[in-house]
Each structure stands twice: as C-alpha cells, then as structure tokens.
PDB file of C-alpha atoms in Angstrom:
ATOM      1  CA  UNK A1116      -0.960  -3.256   1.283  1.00 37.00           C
ATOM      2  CA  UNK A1117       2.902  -3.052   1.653  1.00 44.00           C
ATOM      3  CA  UNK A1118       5.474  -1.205  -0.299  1.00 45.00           C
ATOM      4  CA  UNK A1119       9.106  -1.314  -0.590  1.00 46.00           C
ATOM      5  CA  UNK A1120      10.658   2.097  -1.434  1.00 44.00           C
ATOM      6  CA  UNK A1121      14.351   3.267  -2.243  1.00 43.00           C
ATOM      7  CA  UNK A1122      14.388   6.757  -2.451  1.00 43.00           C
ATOM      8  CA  UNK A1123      17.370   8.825  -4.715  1.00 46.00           C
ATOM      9  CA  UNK A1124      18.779  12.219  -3.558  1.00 45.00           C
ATOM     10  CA  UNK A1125      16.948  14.560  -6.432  1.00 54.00           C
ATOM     11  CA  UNK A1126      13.712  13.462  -6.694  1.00 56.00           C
ATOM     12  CA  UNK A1127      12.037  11.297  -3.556  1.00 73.00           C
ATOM     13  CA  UNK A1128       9.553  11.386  -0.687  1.00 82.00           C
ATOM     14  CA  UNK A1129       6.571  11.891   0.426  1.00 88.00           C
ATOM     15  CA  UNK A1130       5.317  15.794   0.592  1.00 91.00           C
ATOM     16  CA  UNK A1131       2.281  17.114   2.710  1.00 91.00           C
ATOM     17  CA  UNK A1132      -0.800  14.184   2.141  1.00 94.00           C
ATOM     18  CA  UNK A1133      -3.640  13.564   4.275  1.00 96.00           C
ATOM     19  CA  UNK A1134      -4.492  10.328   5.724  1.00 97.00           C
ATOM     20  CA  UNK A1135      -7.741   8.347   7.938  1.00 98.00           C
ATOM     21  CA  UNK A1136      -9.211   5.367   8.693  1.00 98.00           C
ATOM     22  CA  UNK A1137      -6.061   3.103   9.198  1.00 98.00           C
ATOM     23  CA  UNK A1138      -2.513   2.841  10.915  1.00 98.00           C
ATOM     24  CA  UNK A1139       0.390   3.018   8.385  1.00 97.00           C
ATOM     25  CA  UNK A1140       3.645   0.743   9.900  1.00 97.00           C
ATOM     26  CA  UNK A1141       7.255   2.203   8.566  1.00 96.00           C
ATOM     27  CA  UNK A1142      10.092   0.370   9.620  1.00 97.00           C
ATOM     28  CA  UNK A1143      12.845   1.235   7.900  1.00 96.00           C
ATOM     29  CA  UNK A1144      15.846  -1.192   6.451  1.00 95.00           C
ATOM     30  CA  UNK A1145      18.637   1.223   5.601  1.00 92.00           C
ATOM     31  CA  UNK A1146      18.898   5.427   5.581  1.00 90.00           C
ATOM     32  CA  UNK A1147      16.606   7.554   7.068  1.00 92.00           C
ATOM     33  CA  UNK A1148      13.181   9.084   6.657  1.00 91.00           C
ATOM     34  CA  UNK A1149      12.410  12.626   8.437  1.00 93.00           C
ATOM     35  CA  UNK A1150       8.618  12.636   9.150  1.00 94.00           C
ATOM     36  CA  UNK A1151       6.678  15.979  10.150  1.00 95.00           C
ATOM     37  CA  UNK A1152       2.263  16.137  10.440  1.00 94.00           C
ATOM     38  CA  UNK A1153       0.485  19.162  11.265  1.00 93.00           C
ATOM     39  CA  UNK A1154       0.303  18.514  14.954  1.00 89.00           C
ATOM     40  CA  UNK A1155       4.189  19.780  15.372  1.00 90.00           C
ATOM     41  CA  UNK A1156       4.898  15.858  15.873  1.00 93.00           C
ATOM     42  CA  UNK A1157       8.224  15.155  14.036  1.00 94.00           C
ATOM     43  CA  UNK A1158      11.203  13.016  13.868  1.00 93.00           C
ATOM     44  CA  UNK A1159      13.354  10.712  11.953  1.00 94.00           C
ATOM     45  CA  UNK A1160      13.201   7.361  11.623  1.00 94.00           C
ATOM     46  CA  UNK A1161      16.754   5.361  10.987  1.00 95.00           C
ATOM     47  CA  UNK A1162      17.282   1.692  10.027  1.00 95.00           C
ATOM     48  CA  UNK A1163      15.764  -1.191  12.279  1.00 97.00           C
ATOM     49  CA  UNK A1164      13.941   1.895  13.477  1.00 97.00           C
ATOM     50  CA  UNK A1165       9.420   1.581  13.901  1.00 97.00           C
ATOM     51  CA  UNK A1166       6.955   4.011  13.576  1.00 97.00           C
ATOM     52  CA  UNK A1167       3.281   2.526  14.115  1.00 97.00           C
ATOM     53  CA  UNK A1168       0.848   6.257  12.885  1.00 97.00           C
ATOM     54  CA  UNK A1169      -2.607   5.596  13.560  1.00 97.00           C
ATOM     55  CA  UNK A1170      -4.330   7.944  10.819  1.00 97.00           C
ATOM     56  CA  UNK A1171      -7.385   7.768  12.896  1.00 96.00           C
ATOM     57  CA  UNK A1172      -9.760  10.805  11.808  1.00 97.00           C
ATOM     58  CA  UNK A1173      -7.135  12.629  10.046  1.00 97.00           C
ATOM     59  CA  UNK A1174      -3.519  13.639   9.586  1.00 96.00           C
ATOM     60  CA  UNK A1175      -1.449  15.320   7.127  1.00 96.00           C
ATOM     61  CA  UNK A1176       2.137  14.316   7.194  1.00 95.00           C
ATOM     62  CA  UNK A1177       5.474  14.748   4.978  1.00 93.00           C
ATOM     63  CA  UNK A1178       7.610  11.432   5.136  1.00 93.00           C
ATOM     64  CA  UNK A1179      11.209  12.782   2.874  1.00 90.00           C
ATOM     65  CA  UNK A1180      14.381  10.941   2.877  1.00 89.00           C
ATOM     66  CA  UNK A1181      17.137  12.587   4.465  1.00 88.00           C
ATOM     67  CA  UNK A1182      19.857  12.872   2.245  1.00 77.00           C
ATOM     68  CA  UNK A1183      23.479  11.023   3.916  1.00 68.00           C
ATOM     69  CA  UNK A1184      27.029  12.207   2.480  1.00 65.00           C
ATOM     70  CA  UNK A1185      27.037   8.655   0.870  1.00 62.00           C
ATOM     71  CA  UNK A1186      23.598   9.881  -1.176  1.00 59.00           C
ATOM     72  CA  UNK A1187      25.020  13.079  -2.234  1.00 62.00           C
ATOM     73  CA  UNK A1188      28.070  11.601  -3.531  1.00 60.00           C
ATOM     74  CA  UNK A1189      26.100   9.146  -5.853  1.00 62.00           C
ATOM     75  CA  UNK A1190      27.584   6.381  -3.672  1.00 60.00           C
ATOM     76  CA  UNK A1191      24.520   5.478  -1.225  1.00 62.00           C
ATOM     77  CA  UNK A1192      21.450   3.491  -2.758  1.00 66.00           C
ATOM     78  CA  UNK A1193      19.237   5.841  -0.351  1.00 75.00           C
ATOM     79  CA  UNK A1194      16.089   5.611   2.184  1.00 82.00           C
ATOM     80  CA  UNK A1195      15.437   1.808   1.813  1.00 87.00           C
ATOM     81  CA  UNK A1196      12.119   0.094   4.344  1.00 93.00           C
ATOM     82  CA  UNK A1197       8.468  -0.769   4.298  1.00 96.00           C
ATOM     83  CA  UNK A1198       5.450   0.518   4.745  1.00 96.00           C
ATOM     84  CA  UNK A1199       2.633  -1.669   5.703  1.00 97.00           C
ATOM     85  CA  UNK A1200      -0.970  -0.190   5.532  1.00 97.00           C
ATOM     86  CA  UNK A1201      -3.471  -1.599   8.160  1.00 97.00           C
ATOM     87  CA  UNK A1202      -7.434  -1.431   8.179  1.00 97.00           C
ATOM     88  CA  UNK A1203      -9.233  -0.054  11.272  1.00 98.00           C
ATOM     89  CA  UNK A1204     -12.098  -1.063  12.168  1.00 97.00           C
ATOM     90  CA  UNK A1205     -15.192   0.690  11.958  1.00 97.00           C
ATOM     91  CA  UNK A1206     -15.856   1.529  15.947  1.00 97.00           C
ATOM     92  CA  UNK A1207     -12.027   2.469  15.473  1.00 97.00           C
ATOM     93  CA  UNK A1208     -12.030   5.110  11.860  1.00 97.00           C
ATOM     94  CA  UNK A1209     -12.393   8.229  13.942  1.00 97.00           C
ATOM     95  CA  UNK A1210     -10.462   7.645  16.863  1.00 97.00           C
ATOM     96  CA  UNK A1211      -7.863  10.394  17.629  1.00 96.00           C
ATOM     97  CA  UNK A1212      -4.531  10.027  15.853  1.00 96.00           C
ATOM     98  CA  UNK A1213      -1.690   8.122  17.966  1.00 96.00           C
ATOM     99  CA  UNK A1214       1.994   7.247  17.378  1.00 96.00           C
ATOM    100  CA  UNK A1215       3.836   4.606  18.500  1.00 97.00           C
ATOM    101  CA  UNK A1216       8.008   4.652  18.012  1.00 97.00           C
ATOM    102  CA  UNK A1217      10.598   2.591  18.652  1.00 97.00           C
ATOM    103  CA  UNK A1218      14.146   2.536  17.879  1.00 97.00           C
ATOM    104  CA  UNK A1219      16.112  -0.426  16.625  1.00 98.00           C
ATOM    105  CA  UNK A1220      17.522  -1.539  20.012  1.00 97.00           C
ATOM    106  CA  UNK A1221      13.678  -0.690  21.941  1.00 98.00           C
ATOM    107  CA  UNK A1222      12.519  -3.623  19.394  1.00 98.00           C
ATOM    108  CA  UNK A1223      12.798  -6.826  21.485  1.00 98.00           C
ATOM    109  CA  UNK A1224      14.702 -10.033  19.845  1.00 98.00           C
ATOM    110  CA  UNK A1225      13.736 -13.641  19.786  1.00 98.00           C
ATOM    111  CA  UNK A1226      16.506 -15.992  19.662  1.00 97.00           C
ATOM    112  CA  UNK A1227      15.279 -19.575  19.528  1.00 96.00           C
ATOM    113  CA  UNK A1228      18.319 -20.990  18.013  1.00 95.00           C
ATOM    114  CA  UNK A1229      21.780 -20.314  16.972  1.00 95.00           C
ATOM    115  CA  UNK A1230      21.802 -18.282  13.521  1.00 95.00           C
ATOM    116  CA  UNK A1231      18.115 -17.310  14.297  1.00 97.00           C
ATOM    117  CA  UNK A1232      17.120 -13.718  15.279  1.00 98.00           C
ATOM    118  CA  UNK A1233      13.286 -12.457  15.243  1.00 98.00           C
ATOM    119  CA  UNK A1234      12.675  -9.200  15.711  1.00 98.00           C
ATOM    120  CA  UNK A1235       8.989  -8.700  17.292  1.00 98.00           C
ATOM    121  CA  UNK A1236       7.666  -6.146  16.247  1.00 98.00           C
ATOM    122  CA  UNK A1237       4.013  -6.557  16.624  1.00 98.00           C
ATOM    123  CA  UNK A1238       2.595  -9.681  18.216  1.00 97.00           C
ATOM    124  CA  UNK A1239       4.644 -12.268  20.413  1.00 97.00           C
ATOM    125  CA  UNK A1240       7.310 -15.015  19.151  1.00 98.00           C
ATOM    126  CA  UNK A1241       8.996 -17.884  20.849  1.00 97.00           C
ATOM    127  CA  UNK A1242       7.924 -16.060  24.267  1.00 97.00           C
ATOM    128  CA  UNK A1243       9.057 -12.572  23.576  1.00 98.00           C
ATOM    129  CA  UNK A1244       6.301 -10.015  23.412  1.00 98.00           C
ATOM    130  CA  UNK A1245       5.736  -6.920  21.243  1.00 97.00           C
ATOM    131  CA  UNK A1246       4.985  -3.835  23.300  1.00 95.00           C
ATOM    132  CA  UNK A1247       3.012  -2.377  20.381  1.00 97.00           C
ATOM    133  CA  UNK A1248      -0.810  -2.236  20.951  1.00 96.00           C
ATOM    134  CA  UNK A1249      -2.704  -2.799  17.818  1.00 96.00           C
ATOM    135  CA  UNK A1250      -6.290  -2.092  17.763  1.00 95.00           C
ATOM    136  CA  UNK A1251      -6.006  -4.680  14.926  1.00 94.00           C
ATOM    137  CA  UNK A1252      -4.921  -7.683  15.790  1.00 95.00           C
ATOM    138  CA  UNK A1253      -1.500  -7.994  14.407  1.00 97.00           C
ATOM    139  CA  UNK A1254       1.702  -9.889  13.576  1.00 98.00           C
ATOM    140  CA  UNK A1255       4.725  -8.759  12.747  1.00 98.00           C
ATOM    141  CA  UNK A1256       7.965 -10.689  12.197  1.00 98.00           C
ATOM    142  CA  UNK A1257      11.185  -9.656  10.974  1.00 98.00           C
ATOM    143  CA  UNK A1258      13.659 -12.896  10.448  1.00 98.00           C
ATOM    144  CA  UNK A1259      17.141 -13.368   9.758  1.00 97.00           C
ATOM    145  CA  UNK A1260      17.735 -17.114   9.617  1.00 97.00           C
ATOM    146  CA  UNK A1261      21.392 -18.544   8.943  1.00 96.00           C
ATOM    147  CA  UNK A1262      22.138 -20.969   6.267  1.00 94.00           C
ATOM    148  CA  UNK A1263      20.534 -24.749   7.114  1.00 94.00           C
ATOM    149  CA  UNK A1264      18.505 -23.355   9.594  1.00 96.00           C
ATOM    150  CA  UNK A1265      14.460 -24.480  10.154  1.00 95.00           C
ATOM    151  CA  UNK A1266      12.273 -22.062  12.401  1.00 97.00           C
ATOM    152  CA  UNK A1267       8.779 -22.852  13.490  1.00 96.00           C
ATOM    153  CA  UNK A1268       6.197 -19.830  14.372  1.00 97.00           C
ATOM    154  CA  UNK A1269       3.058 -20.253  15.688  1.00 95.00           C
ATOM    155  CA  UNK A1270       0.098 -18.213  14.415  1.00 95.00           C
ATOM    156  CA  UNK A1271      -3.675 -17.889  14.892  1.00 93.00           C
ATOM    157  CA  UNK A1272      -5.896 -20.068  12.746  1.00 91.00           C
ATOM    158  CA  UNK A1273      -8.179 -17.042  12.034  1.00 93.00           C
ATOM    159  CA  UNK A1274      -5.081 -15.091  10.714  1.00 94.00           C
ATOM    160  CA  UNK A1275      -4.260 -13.925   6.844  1.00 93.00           C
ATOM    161  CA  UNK A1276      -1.241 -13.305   6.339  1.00 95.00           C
ATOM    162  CA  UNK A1277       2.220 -12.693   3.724  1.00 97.00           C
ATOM    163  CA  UNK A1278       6.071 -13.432   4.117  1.00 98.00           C
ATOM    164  CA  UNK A1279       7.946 -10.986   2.334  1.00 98.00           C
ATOM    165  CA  UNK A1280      11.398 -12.095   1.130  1.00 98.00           C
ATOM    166  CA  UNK A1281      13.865  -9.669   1.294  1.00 97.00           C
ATOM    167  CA  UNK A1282      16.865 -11.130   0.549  1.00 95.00           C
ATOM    168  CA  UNK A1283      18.172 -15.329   0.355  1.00 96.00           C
ATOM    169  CA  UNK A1284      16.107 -17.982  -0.557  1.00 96.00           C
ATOM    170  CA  UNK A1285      13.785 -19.706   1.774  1.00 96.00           C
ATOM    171  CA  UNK A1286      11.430 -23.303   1.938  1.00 96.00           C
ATOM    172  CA  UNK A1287       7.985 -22.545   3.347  1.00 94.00           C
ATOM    173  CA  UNK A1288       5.996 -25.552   4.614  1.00 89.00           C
ATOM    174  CA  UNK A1289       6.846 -29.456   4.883  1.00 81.00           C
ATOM    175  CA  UNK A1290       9.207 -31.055   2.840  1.00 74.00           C
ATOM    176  CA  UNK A1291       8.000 -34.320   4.501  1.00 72.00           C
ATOM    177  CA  UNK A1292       4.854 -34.306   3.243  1.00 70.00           C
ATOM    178  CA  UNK A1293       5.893 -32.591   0.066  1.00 66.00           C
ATOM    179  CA  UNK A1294       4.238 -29.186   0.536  1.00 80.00           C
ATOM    180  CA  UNK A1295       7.474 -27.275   0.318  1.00 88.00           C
ATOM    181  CA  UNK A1296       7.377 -23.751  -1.459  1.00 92.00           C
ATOM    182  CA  UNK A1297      10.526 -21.645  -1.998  1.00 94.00           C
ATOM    183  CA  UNK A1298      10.882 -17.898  -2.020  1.00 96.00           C
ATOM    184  CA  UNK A1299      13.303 -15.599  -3.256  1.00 96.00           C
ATOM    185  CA  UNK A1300      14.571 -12.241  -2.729  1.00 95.00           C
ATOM    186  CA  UNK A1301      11.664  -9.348  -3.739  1.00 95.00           C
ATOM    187  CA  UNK A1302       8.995 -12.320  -3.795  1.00 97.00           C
ATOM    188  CA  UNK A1303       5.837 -12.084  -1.642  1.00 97.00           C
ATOM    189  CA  UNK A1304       4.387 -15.729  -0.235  1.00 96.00           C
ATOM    190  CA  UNK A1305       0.424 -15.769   0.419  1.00 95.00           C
ATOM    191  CA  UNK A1306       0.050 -17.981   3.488  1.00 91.00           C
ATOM    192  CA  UNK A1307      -3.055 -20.958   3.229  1.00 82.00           C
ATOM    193  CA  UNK A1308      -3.446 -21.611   6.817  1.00 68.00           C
ATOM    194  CA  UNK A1309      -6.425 -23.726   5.866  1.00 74.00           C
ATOM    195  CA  UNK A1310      -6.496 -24.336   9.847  1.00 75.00           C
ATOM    196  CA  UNK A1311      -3.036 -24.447  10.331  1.00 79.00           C
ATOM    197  CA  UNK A1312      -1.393 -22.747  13.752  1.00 90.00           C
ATOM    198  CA  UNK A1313       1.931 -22.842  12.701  1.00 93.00           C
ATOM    199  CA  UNK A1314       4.347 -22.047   9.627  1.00 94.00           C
ATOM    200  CA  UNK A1315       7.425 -23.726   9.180  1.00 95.00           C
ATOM    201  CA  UNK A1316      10.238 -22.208   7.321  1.00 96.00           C
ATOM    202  CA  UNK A1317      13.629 -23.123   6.492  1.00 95.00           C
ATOM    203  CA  UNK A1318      16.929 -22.249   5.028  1.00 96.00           C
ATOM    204  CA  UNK A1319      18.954 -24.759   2.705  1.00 92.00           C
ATOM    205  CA  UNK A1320      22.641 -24.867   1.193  1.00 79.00           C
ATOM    206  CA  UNK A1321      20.855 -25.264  -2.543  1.00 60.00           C
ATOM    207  CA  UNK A1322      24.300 -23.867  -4.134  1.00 50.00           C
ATOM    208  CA  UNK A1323      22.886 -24.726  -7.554  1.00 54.00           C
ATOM    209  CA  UNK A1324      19.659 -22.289  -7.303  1.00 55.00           C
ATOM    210  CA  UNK A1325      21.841 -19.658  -5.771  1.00 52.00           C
ATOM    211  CA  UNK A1326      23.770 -16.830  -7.268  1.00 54.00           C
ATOM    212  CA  UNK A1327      27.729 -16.162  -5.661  1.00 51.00           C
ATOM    213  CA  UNK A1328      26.076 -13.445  -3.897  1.00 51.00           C
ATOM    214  CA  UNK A1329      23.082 -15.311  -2.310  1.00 51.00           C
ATOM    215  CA  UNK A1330      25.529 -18.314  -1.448  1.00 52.00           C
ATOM    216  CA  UNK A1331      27.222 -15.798   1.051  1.00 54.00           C
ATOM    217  CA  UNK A1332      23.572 -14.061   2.392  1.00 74.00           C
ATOM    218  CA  UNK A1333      21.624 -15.463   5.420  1.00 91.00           C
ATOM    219  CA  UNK A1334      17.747 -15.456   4.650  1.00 97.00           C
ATOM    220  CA  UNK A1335      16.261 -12.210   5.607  1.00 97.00           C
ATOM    221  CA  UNK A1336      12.190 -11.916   5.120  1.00 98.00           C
ATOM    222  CA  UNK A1337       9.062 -10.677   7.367  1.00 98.00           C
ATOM    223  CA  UNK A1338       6.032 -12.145   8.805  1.00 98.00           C
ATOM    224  CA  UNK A1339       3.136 -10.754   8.550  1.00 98.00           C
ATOM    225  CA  UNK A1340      -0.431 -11.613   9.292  1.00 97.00           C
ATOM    226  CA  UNK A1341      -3.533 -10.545  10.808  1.00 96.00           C
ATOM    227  CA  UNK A1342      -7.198 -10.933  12.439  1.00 95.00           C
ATOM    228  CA  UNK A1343      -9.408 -10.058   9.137  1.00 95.00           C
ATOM    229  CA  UNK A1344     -11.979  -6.948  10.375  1.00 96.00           C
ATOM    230  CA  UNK A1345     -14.945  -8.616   8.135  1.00 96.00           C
ATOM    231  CA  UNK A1346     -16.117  -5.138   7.021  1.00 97.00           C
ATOM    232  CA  UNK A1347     -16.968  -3.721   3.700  1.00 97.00           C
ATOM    233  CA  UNK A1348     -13.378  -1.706   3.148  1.00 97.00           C
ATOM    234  CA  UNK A1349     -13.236   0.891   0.430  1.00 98.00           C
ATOM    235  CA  UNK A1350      -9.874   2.346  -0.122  1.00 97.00           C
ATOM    236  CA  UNK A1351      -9.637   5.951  -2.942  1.00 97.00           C
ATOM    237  CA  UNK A1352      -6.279   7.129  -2.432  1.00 95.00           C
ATOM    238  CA  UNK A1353      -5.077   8.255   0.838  1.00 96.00           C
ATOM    239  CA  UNK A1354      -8.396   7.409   2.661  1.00 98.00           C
ATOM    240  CA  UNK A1355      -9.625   3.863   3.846  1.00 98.00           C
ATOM    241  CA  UNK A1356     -13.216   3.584   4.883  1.00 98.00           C
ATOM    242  CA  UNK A1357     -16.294   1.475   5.082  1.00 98.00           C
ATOM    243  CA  UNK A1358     -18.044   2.615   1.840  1.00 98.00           C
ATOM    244  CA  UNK A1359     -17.395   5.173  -1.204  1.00 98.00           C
ATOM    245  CA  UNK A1360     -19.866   7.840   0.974  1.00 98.00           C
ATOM    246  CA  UNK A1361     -17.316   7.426   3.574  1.00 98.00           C
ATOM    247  CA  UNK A1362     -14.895   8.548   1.381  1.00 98.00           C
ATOM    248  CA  UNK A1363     -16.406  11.154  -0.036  1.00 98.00           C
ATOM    249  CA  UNK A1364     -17.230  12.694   3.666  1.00 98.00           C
ATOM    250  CA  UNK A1365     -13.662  12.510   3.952  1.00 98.00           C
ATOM    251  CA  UNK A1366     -12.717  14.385   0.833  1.00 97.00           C
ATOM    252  CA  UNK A1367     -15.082  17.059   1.718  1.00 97.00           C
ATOM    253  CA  UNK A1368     -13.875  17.176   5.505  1.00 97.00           C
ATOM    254  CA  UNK A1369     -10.333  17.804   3.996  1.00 97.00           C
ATOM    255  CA  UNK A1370     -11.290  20.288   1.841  1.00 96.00           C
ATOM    256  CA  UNK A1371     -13.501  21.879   4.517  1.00 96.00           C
ATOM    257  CA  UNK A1372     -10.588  21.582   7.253  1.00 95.00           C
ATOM    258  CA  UNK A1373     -13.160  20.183   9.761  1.00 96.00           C
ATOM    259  CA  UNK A1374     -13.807  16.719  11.398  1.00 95.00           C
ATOM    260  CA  UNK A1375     -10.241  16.006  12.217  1.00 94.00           C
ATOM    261  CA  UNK A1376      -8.557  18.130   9.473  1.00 96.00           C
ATOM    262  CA  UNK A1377      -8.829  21.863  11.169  1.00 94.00           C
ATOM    263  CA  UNK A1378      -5.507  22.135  11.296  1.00 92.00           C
ATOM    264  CA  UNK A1379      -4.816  21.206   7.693  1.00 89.00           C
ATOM    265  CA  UNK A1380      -5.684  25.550   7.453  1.00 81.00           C
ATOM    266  CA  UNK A1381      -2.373  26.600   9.344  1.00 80.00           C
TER     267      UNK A1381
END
C-alpha cells in the first residue's frame, strides 16, 4: 500500500507505533519528517531524501513533521512524501530490523534524454543502478519528464506494479496501436503487463485537457513494481504476516515486550 501525506503544524504525525513483518519506504517530496525507534536510531529525513526501515521482528518508531518557519506562519503546506509498504517474505518476517538512508544527492540519476531525469531509487534504469538491497525484489522510479517527451523503461514480466501521478498529465502505453491511457495529477495507474517487459510513457502539449497551471508543469510521477512473494499475507493494523495467528503472536509479543519488542519496556 502507498500513502501520500501533508502534514499541518497543530495536529500531524506519527507518535510511538509498533511495526513487523515488512519494510516501510519514505521518501519524502517537500519538508521534513524527524524519525526516532526504540533502538536510539534517529534522524530526519528532508525532501528527495530515502529511508528504506525493514520492520523485521519488531520496531516501535515516531515519524512527526518538523515544523519550518514557513509552517508556523500559516504560509508552508507542510511535511509532503510517500510511504510505500512492502511484504516480506516468510523466511524474511523475523529477520533483525535494518535501515537503509540516503539523501537526495546519494540517490543516483538516470538521464536518457534531454528533459528526462529518473531518480533510481530501488532497482536499475537506463544503466544506472540502485544501491538499495531489497530482500523483495523491487522497483522504484521517480520521473520528471519535460513537455513532448516519450520514455521507455524496461521491467520484469513477473512484476506487479503502479505509476503514481503526482503532478502533469501523462499517456501510458501505445498510441500506435491505440492502447494509450492518460493519467493525471493524484491518479494511481494499475500496470497489465500481460507479458510485457517494457512500459512506455509519454508527455504531450494537450493544452485543451490542461489547466494554466498544468500547461506550465513538467510530468512528475513514480514507478513502482515488484516480484509478487505468492504467500498467504494477512495485514491487522501495524503488523503484516502470513496468517491471522501470526498476528495475533504479534499482538501478544508486543504486549509481552518479548520476541523482538523487549525494548518496547524502556
């Protein structure tokens, strides 16, 4: 699951929560997020800036906006990014938690083209190579594509995958053979591979779909897609596991502080 959140000065965040069995993936658009778990581990995380948290047997983190002079003046919209959630598999649900960080400029770039930068964050594009390891298999794409621009990215057959549209408008597919979808700003595309190794997306003039404000906007969206586990997943609240028994170990381990969660006591 992904989820976009803005987050006001007042009333925002993320307080103390426990987490296991998966990797959450913040990467954050605009502002900044201070995270803190109960191993000491803490930082912040700015915009263009990755954190990759594998949950693993347990954490418990806070993940709170930090509040910019911009916010407390009423003038700033805020803590602005996503947060993808990713299934481990099974031999991987009680590994020992990890954390992988990178700032903006640690990201590397892909730039096929003129008017087309790719940031890689997971996975490889257009021969530049993610340094994240995901015990999922795992792609992860952030695009910014000028206007009347058409980019071509290979993925695996056996992916699933999304784009995410988060601002322009952009043509998914082959206009050619008239399999040509558009997406707008806020919209979320569900790729059909159907067998397919490649996705081909491009960015028109269309001045009569688009707003004054989109008319002046490159395309900005992610990519992302994935190597399906092919286990029974059950997901109650801040746990992801294999079956509702699973789940209810886990409660009772967090209550218990035990099996990953001593620490949850100090």
């Amino acid at each position: 699951m992904d989820k976009e959140t803005i987050a006001d000065v007042k009333n925002a965040g993320f307080p103390d929560h426990p987490h296991r069995g998966f990797e959450t993936v913040t990467y954050m658009l605009e502002g900044q997020f201070k995270h803190e778990d109960f191993t000491g581990h803490k930082g912040t995380i700015g915009p263009g800036d990755l954190q990759w948290m594998t949950a693993g047997r347990g954490i418990v983190h806070s993940e709170m906006p930090v509040k910019s002079k911009e916010m407390e003046e009423g003038t700033g919209r805020g803590a602005y990014g996503l947060q993808l959630w990713i299934n481990l598999p099974k031999e991987h649900k009680m590994c020992e938690p990890q954390y992988q960080e990178l700032l903006d400029a640690q990201i590397p770039r892909a730039t096929p083209q003129e008017g087309v930068v790719i940031k890689v964050i997971a996975g490889e594009s257009h021969g530049i190579t993610s340094q994240v390891y995901t015990r999922t298999p795992t792609l992860y794409l952030d695009f910014k594509l000028a206007r009347n621009k058409t980019v071509v990215q290979p993925i695996p057959a056996s992916y699933s995958g999304f784009i995410y549209v988060l601002k322009g408008m952009i043509h998914v597919g082959d206009e050619n053979i008239g399999q040509q979808v558009v997406g707008k700003a806020h919209q979320t595309m569900i790729l059909s591979m159907d067998g397919a190794t490649t996705v081909r997306i491009q960015t028109k003039d269309n001045a009569d779909e688009m707003s004054a404000e989109d008319e002046e906007e490159e395309a900005h969206f992610v990519l992302i897609a994935g190597e399906p586990i092919k286990e029974p997943v059950v997901q109650i609240g801040p746990f992801v596991m294999n079956s509702k028994e699973e789940v209810y170990e886990t409660y009772q381990d967090y209550r218990d502080g035990v099996n990953g969660f001593e620490r949850t006591r100090t």
